Amino acid sequence: MGTVELLTAAGVGSGAEVIVPSYATAEAAEAVRAAGALPVFADIDPRNFCLDPAAVTTALTSRTAAIVPVPLFGHPVDHTGLRAVAREQGLLVIEQPEIEQDDMAGHDTTRTAHAARRANAAYLDARLTGVLTPAVAPGVEHRYHSYVVRVPGNGRPDRDAFARALRARGVRCRVPVQTPVHRTPAFRRELWLVETERAADECLALPVDAGMTRRELQRVVSACNALGGLLPVAA
């Protein structure tokens, strides 16, 4: 059963609120709306980019009926934290499957491919400077559907200029979430989700596909490190 069917079967519909992430694709919010309920956006944990249980708690109202977390970039959601909130409040938790949109990672989901991506990610982790490499919670198996770094600084000019410079050096990269869902026309809300906004301004996906060679990985490292991390903001 899909998310819409699970919500409907549980009696979640008109008048109910369902907490979803804004830093993701719109699928979760669309599923909630299709079930007749209202999507309510909560902030993310800056370490894993998934719903933050503390932020979920803050977003609760008397009409909250369910939580629909979304694993992102290959890092699973905080099942323990979210289910603790759900148990305390008597809420349903329906995990929205991650949709792999990373055209750089390909669609080979075999264990061998996962292992290769993890090995490539470890190579980048150990050598990249000037960007913040992905965090992985203890005991978690990150599948690296996307290898998402942060280019911290003064917001979009830094990250976007960094991305343009990488592309000019032949390195494929992309902004993994162009616009948080709560800022899209279909779901616009007057919200300020601090970590969601920061992630939207700072994050950049670098190539980490299973088939990459060490020479290709080193090209990524050399291009990133040659930029010195942050680019100065033009006066």
Coordinates of N, CA, C and O in Angstrom, one line a residue, residues 62-229:
S62 N -3.5 19.7 18.3 CA -4.5 18.8 18.7 C -5.1 18.0 17.5 O -5.7 17.0 17.6
R63 N -4.8 18.5 16.3 CA -5.3 17.9 15.1 C -4.2 16.9 14.4 O -4.5 16.3 13.4
T64 N -3.0 16.9 15.0 CA -2.0 16.0 14.4 C -2.4 14.6 14.5 O -2.7 14.1 15.6
A65 N -2.4 13.9 13.4 CA -2.8 12.4 13.4 C -1.6 11.5 13.0 O -1.6 10.3 13.3
A66 N -0.6 12.0 12.2 CA 0.4 11.2 11.7 C 1.7 11.9 11.4 O 1.7 13.2 11.3
I67 N 2.8 11.2 11.2 CA 4.1 11.7 10.8 C 4.5 10.9 9.6 O 4.4 9.7 9.6
V68 N 4.9 11.6 8.5 CA 5.4 10.9 7.3 C 6.8 11.4 7.1 O 7.1 12.4 6.4
P69 N 7.8 10.7 7.7 CA 9.2 11.1 7.5 C 9.7 10.5 6.1 O 9.1 9.6 5.6
V70 N 10.8 11.1 5.6 CA 11.3 10.8 4.3 C 12.8 10.6 4.5 O 13.6 11.5 4.8
P71 N 13.4 9.4 4.2 CA 14.8 9.2 4.2 C 15.4 10.0 3.1 O 14.8 10.1 2.0
L72 N 16.6 10.6 3.3 CA 17.1 11.5 2.2 C 18.6 11.1 2.0 O 19.4 10.9 2.9
F73 N 18.9 11.1 0.7 CA 20.3 10.9 0.2 C 20.9 9.6 0.6 O 22.1 9.4 0.4
G74 N 20.1 8.7 1.0 CA 20.6 7.3 1.4 C 20.7 7.2 2.9 O 21.1 6.1 3.4
H75 N 20.5 8.3 3.7 CA 20.6 8.2 5.2 C 19.2 7.9 5.7 O 18.3 8.7 5.4
P76 N 19.0 6.9 6.5 CA 17.7 6.6 7.1 C 17.2 7.7 8.0 O 18.0 8.4 8.6
V77 N 15.9 7.7 8.3 CA 15.3 8.6 9.2 C 15.6 8.2 10.7 O 16.1 7.0 10.9
D78 N 15.4 9.1 11.6 CA 15.6 8.7 13.0 C 14.4 8.0 13.5 O 13.5 8.5 14.2
H79 N 14.4 6.7 13.3 CA 13.2 5.9 13.6 C 13.0 5.9 15.1 O 11.8 6.0 15.6
T80 N 14.0 5.8 15.9 CA 13.9 5.7 17.4 C 13.3 7.0 17.9 O 12.3 7.0 18.7
G81 N 13.8 8.2 17.5 CA 13.3 9.4 18.0 C 11.9 9.7 17.5 O 11.0 10.2 18.3
L82 N 11.6 9.4 16.3 CA 10.2 9.7 15.7 C 9.2 8.8 16.3 O 8.1 9.2 16.6
R83 N 9.5 7.5 16.5 CA 8.6 6.6 17.1 C 8.3 6.9 18.6 O 7.2 6.6 19.1
A84 N 9.3 7.4 19.2 CA 9.1 7.8 20.6 C 8.1 9.0 20.7 O 7.2 9.0 21.6
V85 N 8.2 9.9 19.8 CA 7.2 11.0 19.8 C 5.9 10.5 19.4 O 4.9 10.8 20.0
A86 N 5.8 9.6 18.5 CA 4.5 9.0 18.0 C 3.9 8.2 19.1 O 2.6 8.4 19.3
R87 N 4.6 7.4 19.9 CA 4.0 6.7 21.0 C 3.5 7.6 22.0 O 2.4 7.3 22.6
E88 N 4.2 8.6 22.4 CA 3.8 9.5 23.4 C 2.5 10.2 23.0 O 1.7 10.5 23.9
Q89 N 2.3 10.5 21.8 CA 1.2 11.3 21.3 C 0.1 10.5 20.6 O -0.9 11.0 20.3
G90 N 0.4 9.2 20.5 CA -0.6 8.3 19.9 C -0.8 8.6 18.4 O -1.9 8.6 17.8
L91 N 0.3 8.8 17.7 CA 0.3 9.1 16.3 C 0.8 7.9 15.4 O 1.5 7.0 15.9
L92 N 0.3 8.0 14.2 CA 0.8 7.0 13.2 C 2.0 7.5 12.5 O 2.2 8.7 12.3
V93 N 3.0 6.6 12.2 CA 4.2 6.9 11.5 C 4.2 6.1 10.2 O 4.1 4.8 10.3
I94 N 4.3 6.8 9.1 CA 4.3 6.1 7.8 C 5.5 6.7 7.1 O 5.6 7.8 6.7
E95 N 6.6 5.8 6.9 CA 7.8 6.3 6.2 C 7.6 6.4 4.7 O 7.2 5.4 4.1
Q96 N 7.8 7.5 4.1 CA 7.7 7.7 2.7 C 9.0 7.1 2.1 O 10.1 7.5 2.5
P97 N 8.9 6.2 1.1 CA 10.1 5.7 0.5 C 10.9 6.7 -0.1 O 10.4 7.7 -0.7
E98 N 12.3 6.6 -0.1 CA 13.1 7.6 -0.8 C 13.1 7.4 -2.2 O 13.2 6.2 -2.7
I99 N 12.9 8.4 -3.0 CA 12.9 8.3 -4.4 C 14.3 8.8 -4.9 O 14.7 9.9 -4.7
E100 N 15.0 7.9 -5.5 CA 16.4 8.2 -5.9 C 16.3 9.1 -7.1 O 16.0 8.6 -8.2
Q101 N 16.7 10.4 -7.0 CA 16.7 11.3 -8.1 C 18.1 11.6 -8.5 O 18.3 12.3 -9.5
D102 N 19.0 11.1 -7.9 CA 20.4 11.4 -8.2 C 20.9 10.7 -9.5 O 21.2 9.5 -9.5
D103 N 20.9 11.4 -10.6 CA 21.3 10.8 -11.8 C 22.7 10.5 -11.8 O 23.2 9.8 -12.7
M104 N 23.5 11.0 -10.9 CA 24.9 10.6 -10.8 C 25.1 9.3 -10.2 O 26.1 8.6 -10.4
A105 N 24.2 8.8 -9.3 CA 24.4 7.6 -8.5 C 23.9 6.4 -9.4 O 24.3 5.3 -9.1
G106 N 23.1 6.6 -10.4 CA 22.6 5.5 -11.2 C 21.5 4.8 -10.4 O 21.1 5.1 -9.4
H107 N 21.1 3.6 -11.0 CA 20.0 2.9 -10.4 C 20.3 1.5 -10.0 O 19.5 0.6 -9.8
D108 N 21.6 1.2 -9.9 CA 22.0 -0.1 -9.4 C 21.9 -0.2 -7.9 O 22.7 0.5 -7.2
T109 N 21.0 -0.9 -7.4 CA 20.7 -0.9 -5.9 C 21.3 -2.2 -5.3 O 20.8 -2.5 -4.2
T110 N 22.2 -2.9 -5.9 CA 22.7 -4.1 -5.4 C 23.6 -3.8 -4.2 O 24.1 -2.6 -4.1
R111 N 23.8 -4.8 -3.4 CA 24.7 -4.6 -2.2 C 26.1 -4.2 -2.7 O 26.8 -3.4 -2.0
T112 N 26.6 -4.7 -3.8 CA 27.9 -4.4 -4.3 C 28.0 -2.9 -4.7 O 29.0 -2.2 -4.3
A113 N 26.9 -2.4 -5.3 CA 26.9 -1.0 -5.6 C 26.9 -0.1 -4.4 O 27.6 0.9 -4.3
H114 N 26.1 -0.5 -3.4 CA 26.1 0.3 -2.1 C 27.5 0.3 -1.5 O 27.9 1.3 -1.0
A115 N 28.1 -0.8 -1.5 CA 29.5 -0.9 -0.9 C 30.4 0.0 -1.7 O 31.3 0.6 -1.1
A116 N 30.3 0.0 -3.0 CA 31.2 0.8 -3.8 C 31.0 2.3 -3.5 O 31.9 3.1 -3.4
R117 N 29.7 2.7 -3.4 CA 29.4 4.1 -3.1 C 29.9 4.5 -1.7 O 30.5 5.6 -1.6
R118 N 29.8 3.6 -0.8 CA 30.3 3.9 0.6 C 31.8 4.0 0.5 O 32.4 4.9 1.2
A119 N 32.5 3.2 -0.2 CA 34.0 3.3 -0.4 C 34.4 4.6 -1.0 O 35.3 5.2 -0.6
N120 N 33.6 5.0 -2.1 CA 33.9 6.2 -2.7 C 33.7 7.4 -1.8 O 34.4 8.4 -1.8
A121 N 32.6 7.3 -1.0 CA 32.3 8.4 0.0 C 33.4 8.5 1.0 O 33.8 9.6 1.4
A122 N 33.9 7.3 1.5 CA 35.0 7.3 2.5 C 36.2 8.0 1.9 O 37.0 8.7 2.6
Y123 N 36.5 7.7 0.6 CA 37.7 8.4 -0.1 C 37.5 9.9 -0.1 O 38.5 10.6 0.3
L124 N 36.3 10.4 -0.4 CA 36.1 11.8 -0.4 C 36.1 12.4 1.0 O 36.7 13.5 1.2
D125 N 35.5 11.7 1.9 CA 35.5 12.1 3.3 C 36.9 12.4 3.8 O 37.2 13.4 4.5
A126 N 37.9 11.6 3.5 CA 39.2 11.7 4.0 C 40.0 12.7 3.3 O 41.1 13.1 3.8
R127 N 39.6 13.3 2.2 CA 40.5 14.1 1.4 C 39.9 15.5 1.1 O 40.6 16.4 0.8
L128 N 38.6 15.7 1.2 CA 38.0 17.0 0.9 C 38.3 18.0 2.0 O 38.2 17.7 3.2
T129 N 38.6 19.2 1.6 CA 38.7 20.3 2.6 C 37.9 21.5 2.1 O 37.6 21.6 0.9
G130 N 37.5 22.3 3.0 CA 36.8 23.5 2.7 C 35.3 23.3 2.5 O 34.6 24.3 2.3
V131 N 34.8 22.1 2.5 CA 33.4 21.8 2.5 C 33.1 20.9 3.7 O 34.0 20.2 4.2
L132 N 31.9 20.8 4.2 CA 31.5 19.9 5.3 C 31.0 18.7 4.7 O 30.0 18.7 3.9
T133 N 31.7 17.6 4.9 CA 31.3 16.3 4.3 C 30.1 15.7 5.1 O 29.8 16.1 6.2
P134 N 29.4 14.7 4.5 CA 28.2 14.2 5.1 C 28.5 13.5 6.5 O 29.5 12.9 6.7
A135 N 27.5 13.8 7.4 CA 27.6 13.1 8.7 C 26.8 11.8 8.7 O 25.8 11.8 8.0
V136 N 27.2 10.8 9.4 CA 26.5 9.6 9.5 C 26.4 9.2 11.0 O 27.3 9.2 11.7
A137 N 25.1 8.9 11.4 CA 24.8 8.6 12.7 C 25.5 7.2 13.1 O 25.6 6.4 12.2
P138 N 25.9 7.1 14.3 CA 26.5 5.8 14.7 C 25.6 4.6 14.5 O 24.4 4.7 14.7
G139 N 26.1 3.5 13.9 CA 25.3 2.3 13.7 C 24.4 2.4 12.5 O 23.7 1.5 12.2
V140 N 24.5 3.5 11.7 CA 23.7 3.7 10.5 C 24.4 3.3 9.3 O 25.6 3.6 9.1
E141 N 23.7 2.6 8.3 CA 24.3 2.3 7.0 C 23.8 3.3 6.0 O 22.7 3.3 5.6
H142 N 24.7 4.2 5.7 CA 24.4 5.2 4.7 C 24.6 4.6 3.3 O 25.6 4.1 3.0
R143 N 23.6 4.7 2.4 CA 23.7 4.1 1.1 C 24.2 5.1 0.0 O 24.5 4.8 -1.1
Y144 N 24.4 6.4 0.4 CA 24.9 7.4 -0.5 C 24.3 7.4 -1.9 O 24.9 7.4 -2.9
H145 N 22.9 7.5 -1.9 CA 22.2 7.8 -3.1 C 22.7 9.1 -3.7 O 22.8 9.3 -4.9
S146 N 23.1 10.0 -2.8 CA 23.7 11.3 -3.1 C 24.8 11.5 -2.1 O 24.6 11.2 -0.9
Y147 N 25.9 12.1 -2.5 CA 27.0 12.5 -1.6 C 26.8 14.0 -1.4 O 27.3 14.8 -2.3
V148 N 26.2 14.4 -0.3 CA 25.8 15.8 -0.2 C 26.7 16.5 0.8 O 26.8 16.1 2.0
V149 N 27.5 17.5 0.3 CA 28.3 18.3 1.2 C 27.7 19.7 1.4 O 26.7 20.1 0.8
R150 N 28.2 20.4 2.4 CA 27.7 21.8 2.7 C 28.9 22.7 2.3 O 30.0 22.5 2.6
V151 N 28.5 23.8 1.6 CA 29.4 24.9 1.4 C 29.0 26.1 2.2 O 28.1 26.8 1.8
P152 N 29.5 26.1 3.5 CA 28.9 27.1 4.4 C 29.5 28.5 4.1 O 30.4 28.7 3.4
G153 N 28.8 29.5 4.7 CA 29.2 30.9 4.4 C 28.1 31.8 4.5 O 27.2 31.8 5.4
N154 N 27.9 32.6 3.5 CA 26.9 33.6 3.4 C 25.7 33.3 2.5 O 25.1 34.2 2.0
G155 N 25.4 32.0 2.4 CA 24.3 31.6 1.6 C 24.5 31.3 0.2 O 25.6 31.0 -0.3
R156 N 23.5 31.5 -0.7 CA 23.5 31.0 -2.0 C 24.7 31.5 -2.9 O 25.2 30.7 -3.6
P157 N 25.1 32.8 -2.8 CA 26.2 33.2 -3.6 C 27.4 32.3 -3.5 O 28.1 32.0 -4.5
D158 N 27.7 31.8 -2.3 CA 28.9 31.0 -2.0 C 28.7 29.6 -2.7 O 29.5 29.1 -3.4
R159 N 27.6 28.9 -2.3 CA 27.4 27.6 -2.8 C 27.2 27.6 -4.3 O 27.8 26.7 -5.0
D160 N 26.5 28.5 -4.8 CA 26.2 28.5 -6.3 C 27.5 28.9 -7.1 O 27.7 28.3 -8.1
A161 N 28.3 29.8 -6.6 CA 29.5 30.1 -7.2 C 30.5 29.0 -7.2 O 31.2 28.7 -8.1
F162 N 30.5 28.3 -6.0 CA 31.3 27.1 -5.9 C 30.9 26.0 -6.9 O 31.8 25.4 -7.6
A163 N 29.6 25.8 -7.1 CA 29.1 24.8 -8.0 C 29.5 25.2 -9.5 O 29.9 24.3 -10.3
R164 N 29.4 26.5 -9.8 CA 29.7 26.9 -11.2 C 31.2 26.7 -11.4 O 31.6 26.2 -12.5
A165 N 32.0 26.9 -10.4 CA 33.5 26.7 -10.6 C 33.8 25.3 -10.7 O 34.7 24.9 -11.5
L166 N 33.1 24.4 -10.0 CA 33.3 22.9 -10.2 C 33.0 22.5 -11.5 O 33.7 21.7 -12.2
R167 N 31.8 22.9 -12.0 CA 31.4 22.5 -13.4 C 32.4 23.0 -14.4 O 32.6 22.3 -15.4
A168 N 32.9 24.2 -14.2 CA 33.9 24.7 -15.2 C 35.2 23.8 -15.2 O 35.9 23.8 -16.2
R169 N 35.4 23.1 -14.1 CA 36.5 22.2 -14.0 C 36.1 20.7 -14.4 O 36.9 19.8 -14.1
G170 N 35.0 20.6 -14.9 CA 34.5 19.2 -15.4 C 34.0 18.3 -14.3 O 33.8 17.1 -14.6
V171 N 33.6 18.9 -13.2 CA 33.0 18.0 -12.1 C 31.5 18.2 -12.1 O 31.0 19.3 -12.0
R172 N 30.8 17.1 -12.2 CA 29.3 17.1 -12.1 C 28.9 17.4 -10.7 O 29.4 16.7 -9.8
C173 N 28.0 18.3 -10.6 CA 27.4 18.5 -9.2 C 26.1 19.2 -9.4 O 25.8 19.7 -10.5
R174 N 25.3 19.1 -8.4 CA 23.9 19.7 -8.5 C 23.4 20.1 -7.1 O 23.9 19.6 -6.1
V175 N 22.5 21.0 -7.0 CA 21.8 21.4 -5.8 C 20.7 20.3 -5.6 O 19.8 20.1 -6.4
P176 N 20.8 19.5 -4.5 CA 19.9 18.4 -4.3 C 18.5 18.7 -4.1 O 17.6 18.0 -4.5
V177 N 18.2 19.8 -3.4 CA 16.8 20.3 -3.1 C 16.8 21.8 -3.5 O 17.3 22.6 -2.8
Q178 N 16.3 22.1 -4.7 CA 16.3 23.4 -5.2 C 15.5 24.4 -4.3 O 15.9 25.5 -4.0
T179 N 14.3 23.9 -4.0 CA 13.4 24.8 -3.2 C 12.6 23.9 -2.2 O 12.0 23.0 -2.6
P180 N 12.7 24.3 -0.9 CA 11.9 23.5 0.1 C 10.4 23.6 -0.3 O 9.9 24.5 -0.9
V181 N 9.7 22.5 0.0 CA 8.4 22.3 -0.4 C 7.5 23.5 0.1 O 6.6 23.9 -0.6
H182 N 7.7 24.0 1.3 CA 6.9 25.0 1.9 C 7.1 26.4 1.2 O 6.3 27.3 1.5
R183 N 8.0 26.4 0.3 CA 8.2 27.7 -0.5 C 7.8 27.5 -1.9 O 7.9 28.4 -2.8
T184 N 7.2 26.3 -2.3 CA 6.7 26.1 -3.6 C 5.3 26.7 -3.7 O 4.5 26.7 -2.7
P185 N 4.8 27.1 -4.9 CA 3.5 27.6 -5.1 C 2.4 26.7 -4.6 O 1.4 27.2 -4.0
A186 N 2.5 25.4 -4.7 CA 1.4 24.5 -4.4 C 1.2 24.3 -2.9 O 0.2 24.0 -2.4
F187 N 2.3 24.6 -2.1 CA 2.3 24.3 -0.7 C 2.8 25.5 0.2 O 3.3 25.3 1.3
R188 N 2.8 26.7 -0.4 CA 3.4 27.8 0.3 C 2.9 28.1 1.7 O 1.7 28.1 1.9
R189 N 3.8 28.2 2.6 CA 3.5 28.6 4.0 C 4.4 29.7 4.5 O 5.5 29.8 4.0
E190 N 3.9 30.5 5.3 CA 4.7 31.6 5.9 C 5.5 31.0 7.1 O 5.1 31.2 8.3
L191 N 6.5 30.3 6.8 CA 7.3 29.6 7.9 C 8.7 30.0 7.7 O 9.2 30.3 6.6
W192 N 9.5 29.9 8.8 CA 10.9 30.0 8.7 C 11.5 28.8 9.5 O 11.5 28.7 10.7
L193 N 11.9 27.8 8.7 CA 12.5 26.5 9.2 C 14.0 26.7 9.1 O 14.5 26.5 8.0
V194 N 14.6 26.9 10.2 CA 16.0 27.4 10.2 C 16.9 26.4 9.5 O 17.7 26.8 8.6
E195 N 16.9 25.1 9.9 CA 17.8 24.2 9.3 C 17.5 23.8 7.8 O 18.3 23.5 7.0
T196 N 16.2 23.8 7.5 CA 15.7 23.6 6.2 C 16.3 24.7 5.3 O 16.8 24.5 4.1
E197 N 16.2 26.0 5.7 CA 16.7 27.1 4.9 C 18.2 27.0 4.7 O 18.7 27.3 3.6
R198 N 18.9 26.7 5.8 CA 20.3 26.6 5.7 C 20.7 25.5 4.7 O 21.6 25.7 3.9
A199 N 20.1 24.3 4.8 CA 20.4 23.3 3.9 C 20.1 23.6 2.4 O 20.9 23.3 1.5
A200 N 19.0 24.3 2.2 CA 18.7 24.8 0.9 C 19.7 25.7 0.3 O 20.0 25.8 -0.9
D201 N 20.4 26.5 1.2 CA 21.4 27.5 0.8 C 22.8 26.9 0.6 O 23.6 27.4 -0.2
E202 N 23.1 25.8 1.4 CA 24.4 25.4 1.5 C 24.8 24.1 0.8 O 25.9 23.8 0.5
C203 N 23.8 23.2 0.5 CA 24.0 21.9 0.1 C 24.4 21.7 -1.3 O 23.8 22.4 -2.2
L204 N 25.3 20.8 -1.6 CA 25.7 20.5 -3.0 C 26.0 19.0 -3.1 O 26.7 18.5 -2.3
A205 N 25.4 18.3 -4.1 CA 25.6 16.9 -4.3 C 26.8 16.7 -5.3 O 26.8 17.2 -6.4
L206 N 27.8 16.0 -4.8 CA 29.0 15.6 -5.6 C 28.8 14.2 -6.2 O 28.2 13.4 -5.5
P207 N 29.5 13.9 -7.3 CA 29.4 12.5 -7.8 C 30.1 11.5 -6.9 O 31.2 11.7 -6.4
V208 N 29.4 10.4 -6.7 CA 30.0 9.3 -5.9 C 29.5 7.9 -6.4 O 29.5 6.9 -5.8
D209 N 29.1 7.9 -7.7 CA 28.6 6.7 -8.3 C 29.5 5.5 -8.1 O 30.7 5.6 -8.1
A210 N 28.9 4.3 -8.1 CA 29.6 3.1 -7.9 C 30.7 2.8 -8.9 O 31.7 2.3 -8.6
G211 N 30.5 3.3 -10.1 CA 31.4 3.0 -11.2 C 32.6 4.0 -11.3 O 33.4 3.9 -12.2
M212 N 32.7 5.0 -10.4 CA 33.7 6.0 -10.5 C 35.1 5.3 -10.3 O 35.3 4.5 -9.4
T213 N 36.1 5.8 -11.0 CA 37.5 5.4 -10.8 C 38.2 6.3 -9.8 O 37.7 7.4 -9.5
R214 N 39.3 5.8 -9.3 CA 40.1 6.6 -8.3 C 40.5 7.9 -9.0 O 40.6 9.0 -8.4
R215 N 40.8 7.9 -10.3 CA 41.2 9.1 -11.0 C 40.1 10.1 -11.0 O 40.3 11.3 -10.8
E216 N 38.9 9.6 -11.3 CA 37.7 10.5 -11.3 C 37.4 11.1 -9.9 O 37.1 12.3 -9.8
L217 N 37.6 10.2 -8.9 CA 37.4 10.7 -7.5 C 38.4 11.8 -7.2 O 38.1 12.8 -6.5
Q218 N 39.7 11.5 -7.6 CA 40.7 12.5 -7.3 C 40.5 13.8 -8.0 O 40.8 14.9 -7.5
R219 N 39.9 13.8 -9.2 CA 39.5 15.0 -9.9 C 38.5 15.8 -9.1 O 38.6 17.0 -9.0
V220 N 37.6 15.1 -8.5 CA 36.6 15.8 -7.6 C 37.3 16.5 -6.5 O 37.1 17.7 -6.2
V221 N 38.2 15.7 -5.8 CA 39.0 16.3 -4.7 C 39.8 17.4 -5.1 O 39.8 18.5 -4.4
S222 N 40.6 17.3 -6.2 CA 41.5 18.4 -6.6 C 40.7 19.6 -7.0 O 41.1 20.7 -6.6
A223 N 39.6 19.5 -7.7 CA 38.8 20.6 -8.1 C 38.2 21.3 -6.8 O 38.3 22.6 -6.7
C224 N 37.7 20.6 -5.9 CA 37.1 21.2 -4.7 C 38.2 21.9 -3.8 O 38.0 23.0 -3.4
N225 N 39.3 21.2 -3.6 CA 40.3 21.7 -2.7 C 41.0 22.9 -3.3 O 41.5 23.8 -2.6
A226 N 41.1 22.9 -4.7 CA 41.7 24.0 -5.3 C 41.0 25.3 -5.1 O 41.6 26.4 -5.2
L227 N 39.7 25.2 -4.9 CA 38.9 26.4 -4.7 C 39.0 26.9 -3.2 O 38.5 28.0 -2.9
G228 N 39.7 26.2 -2.4 CA 39.9 26.6 -1.0 C 38.6 26.6 -0.2 O 38.5 27.4 0.8
G229 N 37.6 25.9 -0.6 CA 36.4 25.8 0.1 C 35.5 26.9 -0.3 O 34.8 26.9 -1.3

